[in-house]
Short mmCIF file of C-alpha atoms in Angstrom, two decimals:
data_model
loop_
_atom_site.label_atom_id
_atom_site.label_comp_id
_atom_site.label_asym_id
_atom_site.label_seq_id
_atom_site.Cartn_x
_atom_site.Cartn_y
_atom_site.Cartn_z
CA UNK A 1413 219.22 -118.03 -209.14
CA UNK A 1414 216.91 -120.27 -210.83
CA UNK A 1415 217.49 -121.09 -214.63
CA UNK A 1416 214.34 -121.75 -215.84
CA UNK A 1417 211.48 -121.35 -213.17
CA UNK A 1418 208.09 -122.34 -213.74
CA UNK A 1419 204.74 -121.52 -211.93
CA UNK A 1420 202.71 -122.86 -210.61
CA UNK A 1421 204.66 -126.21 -209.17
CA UNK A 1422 201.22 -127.70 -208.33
CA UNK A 1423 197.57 -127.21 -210.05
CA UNK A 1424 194.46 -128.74 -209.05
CA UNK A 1425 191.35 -127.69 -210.94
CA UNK A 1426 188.20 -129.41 -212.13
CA UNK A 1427 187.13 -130.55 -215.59
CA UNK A 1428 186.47 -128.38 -217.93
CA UNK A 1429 188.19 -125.10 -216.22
CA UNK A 1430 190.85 -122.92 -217.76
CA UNK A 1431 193.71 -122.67 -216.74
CA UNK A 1432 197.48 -121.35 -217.16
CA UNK A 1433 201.33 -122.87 -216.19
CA UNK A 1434 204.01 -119.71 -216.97
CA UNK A 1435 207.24 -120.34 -217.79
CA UNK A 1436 210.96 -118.15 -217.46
CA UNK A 1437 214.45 -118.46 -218.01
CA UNK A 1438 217.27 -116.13 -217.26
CA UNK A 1439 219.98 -117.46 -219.09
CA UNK A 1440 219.47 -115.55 -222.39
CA UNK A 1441 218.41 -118.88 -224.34
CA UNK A 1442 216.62 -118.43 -227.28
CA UNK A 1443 214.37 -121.32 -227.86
CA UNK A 1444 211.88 -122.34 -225.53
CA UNK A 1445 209.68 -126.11 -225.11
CA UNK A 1446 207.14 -127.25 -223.73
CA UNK A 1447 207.23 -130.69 -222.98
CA UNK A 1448 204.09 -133.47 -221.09
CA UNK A 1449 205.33 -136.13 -218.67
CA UNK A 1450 202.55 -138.26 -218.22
CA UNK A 1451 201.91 -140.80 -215.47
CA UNK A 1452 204.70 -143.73 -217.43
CA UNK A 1453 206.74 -141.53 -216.91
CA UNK A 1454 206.56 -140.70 -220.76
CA UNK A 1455 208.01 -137.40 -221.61
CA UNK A 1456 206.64 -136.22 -225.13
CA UNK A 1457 207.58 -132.75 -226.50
CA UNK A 1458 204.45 -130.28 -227.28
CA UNK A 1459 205.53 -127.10 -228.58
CA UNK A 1460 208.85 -125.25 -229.24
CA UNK A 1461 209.47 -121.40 -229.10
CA UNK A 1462 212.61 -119.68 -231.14
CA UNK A 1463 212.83 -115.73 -231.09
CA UNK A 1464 208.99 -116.20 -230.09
CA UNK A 1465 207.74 -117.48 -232.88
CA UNK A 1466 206.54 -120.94 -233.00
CA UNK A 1467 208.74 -123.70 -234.61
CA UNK A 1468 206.96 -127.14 -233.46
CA UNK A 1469 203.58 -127.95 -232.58
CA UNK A 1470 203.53 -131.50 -232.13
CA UNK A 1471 199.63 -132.61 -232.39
CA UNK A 1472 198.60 -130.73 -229.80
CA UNK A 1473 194.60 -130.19 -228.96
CA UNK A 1474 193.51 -126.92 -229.77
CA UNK A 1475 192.73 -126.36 -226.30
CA UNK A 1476 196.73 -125.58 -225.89
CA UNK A 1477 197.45 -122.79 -226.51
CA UNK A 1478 201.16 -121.27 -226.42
CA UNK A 1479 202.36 -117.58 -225.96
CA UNK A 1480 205.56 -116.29 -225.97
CA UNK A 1481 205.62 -112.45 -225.54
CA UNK A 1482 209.44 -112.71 -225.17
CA UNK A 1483 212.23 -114.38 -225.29
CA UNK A 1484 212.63 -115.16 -221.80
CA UNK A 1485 209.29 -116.62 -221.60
CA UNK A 1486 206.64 -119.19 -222.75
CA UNK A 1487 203.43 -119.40 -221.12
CA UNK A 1488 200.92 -121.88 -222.02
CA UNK A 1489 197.06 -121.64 -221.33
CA UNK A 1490 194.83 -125.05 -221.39
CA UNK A 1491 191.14 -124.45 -222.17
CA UNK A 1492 187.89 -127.20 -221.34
CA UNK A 1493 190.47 -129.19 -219.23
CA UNK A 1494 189.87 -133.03 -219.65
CA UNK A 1495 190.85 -135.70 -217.15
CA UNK A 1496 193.59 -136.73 -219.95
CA UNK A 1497 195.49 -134.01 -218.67
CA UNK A 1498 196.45 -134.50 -215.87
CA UNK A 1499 200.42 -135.09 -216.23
CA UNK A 1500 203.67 -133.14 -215.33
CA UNK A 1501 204.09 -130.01 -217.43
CA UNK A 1502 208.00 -129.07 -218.24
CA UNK A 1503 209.74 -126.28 -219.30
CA UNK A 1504 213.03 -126.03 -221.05
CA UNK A 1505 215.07 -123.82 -222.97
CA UNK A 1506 218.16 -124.36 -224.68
CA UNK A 1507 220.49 -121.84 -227.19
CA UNK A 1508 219.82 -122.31 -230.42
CA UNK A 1509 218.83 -126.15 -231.71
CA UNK A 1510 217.00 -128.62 -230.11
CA UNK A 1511 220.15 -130.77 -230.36
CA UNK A 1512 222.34 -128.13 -227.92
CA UNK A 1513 221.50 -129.01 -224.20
CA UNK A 1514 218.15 -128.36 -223.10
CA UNK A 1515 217.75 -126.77 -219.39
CA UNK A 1516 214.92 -127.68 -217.71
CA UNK A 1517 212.15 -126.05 -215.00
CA UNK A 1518 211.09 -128.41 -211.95
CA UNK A 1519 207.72 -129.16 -213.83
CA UNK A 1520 204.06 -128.58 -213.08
CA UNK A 1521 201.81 -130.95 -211.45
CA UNK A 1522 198.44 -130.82 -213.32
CA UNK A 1523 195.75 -132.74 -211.73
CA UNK A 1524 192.13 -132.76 -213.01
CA UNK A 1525 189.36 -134.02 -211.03
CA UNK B 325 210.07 -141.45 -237.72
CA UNK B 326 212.45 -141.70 -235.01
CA UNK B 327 212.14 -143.68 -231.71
CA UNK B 328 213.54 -144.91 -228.78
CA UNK B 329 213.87 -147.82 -226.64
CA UNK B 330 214.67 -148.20 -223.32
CA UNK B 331 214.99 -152.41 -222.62
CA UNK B 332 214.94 -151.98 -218.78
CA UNK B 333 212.37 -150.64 -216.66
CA UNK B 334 214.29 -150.36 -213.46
CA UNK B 335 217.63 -151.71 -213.14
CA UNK B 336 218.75 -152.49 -208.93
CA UNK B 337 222.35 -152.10 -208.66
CA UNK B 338 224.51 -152.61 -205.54
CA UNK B 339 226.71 -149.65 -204.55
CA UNK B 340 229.99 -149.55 -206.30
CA UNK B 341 229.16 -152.22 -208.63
CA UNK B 342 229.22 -151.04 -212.17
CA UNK B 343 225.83 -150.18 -214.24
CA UNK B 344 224.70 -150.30 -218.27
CA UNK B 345 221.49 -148.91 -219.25
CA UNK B 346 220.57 -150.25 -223.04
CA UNK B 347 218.88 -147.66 -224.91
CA UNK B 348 218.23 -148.53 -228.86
CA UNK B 349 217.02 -146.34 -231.31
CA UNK B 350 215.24 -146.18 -234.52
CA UNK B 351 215.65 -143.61 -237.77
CA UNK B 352 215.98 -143.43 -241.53
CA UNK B 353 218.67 -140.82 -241.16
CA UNK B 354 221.48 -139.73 -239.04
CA UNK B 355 221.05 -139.07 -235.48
CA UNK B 356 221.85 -137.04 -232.45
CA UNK B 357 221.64 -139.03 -229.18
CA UNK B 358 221.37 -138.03 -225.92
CA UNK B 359 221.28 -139.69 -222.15
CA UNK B 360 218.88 -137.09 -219.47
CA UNK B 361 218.90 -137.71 -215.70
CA UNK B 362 216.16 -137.02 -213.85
CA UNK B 363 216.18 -136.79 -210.16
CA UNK B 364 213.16 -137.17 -207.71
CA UNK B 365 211.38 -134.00 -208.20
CA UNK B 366 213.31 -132.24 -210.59
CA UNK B 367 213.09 -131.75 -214.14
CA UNK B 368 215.64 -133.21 -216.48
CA UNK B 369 219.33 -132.60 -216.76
CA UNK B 370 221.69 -133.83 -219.72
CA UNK B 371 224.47 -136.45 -218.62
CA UNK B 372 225.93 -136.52 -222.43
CA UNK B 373 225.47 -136.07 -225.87
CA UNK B 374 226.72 -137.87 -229.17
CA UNK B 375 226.57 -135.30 -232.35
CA UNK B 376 229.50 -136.60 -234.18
CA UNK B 377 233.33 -137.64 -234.31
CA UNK B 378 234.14 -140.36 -231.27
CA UNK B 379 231.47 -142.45 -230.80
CA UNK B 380 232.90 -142.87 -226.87
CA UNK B 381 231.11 -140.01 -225.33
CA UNK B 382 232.31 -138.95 -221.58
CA UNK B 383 229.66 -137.17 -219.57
CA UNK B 384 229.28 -136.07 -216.28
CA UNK B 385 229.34 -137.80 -212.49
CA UNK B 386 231.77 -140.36 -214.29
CA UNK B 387 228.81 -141.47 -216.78
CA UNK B 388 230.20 -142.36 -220.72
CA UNK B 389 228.30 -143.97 -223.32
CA UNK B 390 229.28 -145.90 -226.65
CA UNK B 391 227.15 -144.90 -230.16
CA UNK B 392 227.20 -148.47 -232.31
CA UNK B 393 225.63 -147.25 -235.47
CA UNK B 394 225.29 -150.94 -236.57
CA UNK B 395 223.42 -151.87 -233.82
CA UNK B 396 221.60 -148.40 -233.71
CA UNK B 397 222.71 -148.55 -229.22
CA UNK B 398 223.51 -145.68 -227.14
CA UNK B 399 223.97 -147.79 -224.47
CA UNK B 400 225.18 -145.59 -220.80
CA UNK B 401 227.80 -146.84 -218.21
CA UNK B 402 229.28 -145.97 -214.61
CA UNK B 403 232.39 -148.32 -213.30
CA UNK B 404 230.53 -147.50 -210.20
CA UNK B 405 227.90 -146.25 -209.29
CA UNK B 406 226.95 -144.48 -205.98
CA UNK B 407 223.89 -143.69 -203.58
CA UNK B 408 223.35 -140.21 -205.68
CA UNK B 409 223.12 -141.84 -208.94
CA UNK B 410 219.72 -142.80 -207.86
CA UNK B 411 217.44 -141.22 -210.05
CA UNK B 412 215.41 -142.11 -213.75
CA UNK B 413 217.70 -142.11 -217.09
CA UNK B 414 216.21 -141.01 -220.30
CA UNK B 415 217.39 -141.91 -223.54
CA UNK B 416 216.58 -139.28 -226.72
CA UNK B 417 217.38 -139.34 -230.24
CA UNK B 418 216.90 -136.40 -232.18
CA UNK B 419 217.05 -136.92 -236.44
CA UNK B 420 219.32 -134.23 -238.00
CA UNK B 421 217.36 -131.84 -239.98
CA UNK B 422 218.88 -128.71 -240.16
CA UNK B 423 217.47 -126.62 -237.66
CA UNK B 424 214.05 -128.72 -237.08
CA UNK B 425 215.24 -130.91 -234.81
CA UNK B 426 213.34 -132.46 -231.72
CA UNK B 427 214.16 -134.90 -229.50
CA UNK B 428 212.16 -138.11 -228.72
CA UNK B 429 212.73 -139.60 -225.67
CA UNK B 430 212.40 -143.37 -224.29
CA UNK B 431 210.46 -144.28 -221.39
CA UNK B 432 213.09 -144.11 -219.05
CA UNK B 433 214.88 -146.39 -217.06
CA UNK B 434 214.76 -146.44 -212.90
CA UNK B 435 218.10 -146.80 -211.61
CA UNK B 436 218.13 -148.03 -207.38
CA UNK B 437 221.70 -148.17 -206.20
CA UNK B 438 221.35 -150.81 -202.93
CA UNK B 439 223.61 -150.00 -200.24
#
């Protein structure tokens, strides 16, 4: 069984499309991330979930928008997509603080052309 | 604010032969420190974690790493390393601050165990 499974692995889309990346887990974690892997290799958190309601936004654009409609999830919807964001989208979850270990999804492949 | 700095790029390393990846940090305040392993196509997976008491950390797949508070290092070692180790290392810190914590990673470090 997979821990924390995201969808879809791969996205292609053009510029300025909308478009969404969902997120689960199944191992009863509480707190939820999103984090942006860019083409460095940079990984840079974006937003983190606990109980569903949201505990870090990190500078984000607007255009992301986070929802968590439970625990076990944590979608996140990008509107007007730019070329900028084109990067590797991860999920992770972890029990409790950021500090306890952090599981995370495979990643999504965002590329827009 | 913190941050985190990873000295090496990509580090070659013959099989068996041991390996250090540096990784420094920056903060005002204490610090929670952390080593990630990514491997090719996957998303990350912690090796080891400092949070307090001995500053000699053992992880997993025989990794261990040493928190110097002078020298603000969490610098990560293998005796020997092996084909599978391949992969990128990450290096986070994470400032305590009672229940806001995040953690900032470094830019990584390519480790290429030569056969």
């Amino acid at each position: 069984d997979t821990a924390v499974s995201q969808t879809p692995k791969y996205l292609v889309t053009q510029m300025g499309n909308d478009k969404s990346i969902k997120c689960e887990q199944n191992l009863g974690h509480d707190t939820m991330y999103w984090y942006k892997q860019d083409s460095k290799k940079f990984l840079k958190i974006m937003f983190s979930y606990n109980n569903k309601e949201l505990i870090i936004n990190e500078t984000v654009p607007n255009r992301f928008s986070p929802k968590s409609p439970d625990k076990a999830h944590l979608n996140l919807h990008i509107n007007s997509l730019e070329l900028g964001d084109s990067a590797v989208y991860f999920c992770a979850s972890s029990q409790g603080q950021a500090y306890n270990e952090q599981f995370f999804g495979p990643g999504t492949r965002l590329t827009v052309l | 604010a913190q941050s985190v700095t990873q000295l090496d790029s990509q580090v070659p390393v013959f099989e068996e032969a041991p390996v250090e990846l540096r990784c420094n940090y920056s903060s005002s305040v204490s610090v929670y420190l952390f080593w990630y392993v990514q491997y090719p196509n996957q998303g990350l997976q912690l090796l080891l974690k400092y949070l307090s008491g001995s500053t000699l950390v053992k992880g997993i797949n025989g990794f261990e790493a040493e928190f110097n508070k002078s020298q603000t290092s969490f610098h990560l070692r293998k005796p020997s390393v092996h084909i599978s180790d391949t992969a990128e290392y990450f290096c986070a810190v994470s400032e305590i601050n009672f229940g806001n914590e995040k953690l900032t990673f470094g830019t990584g470090t390519r480790l290429t165990i030569i056969p």
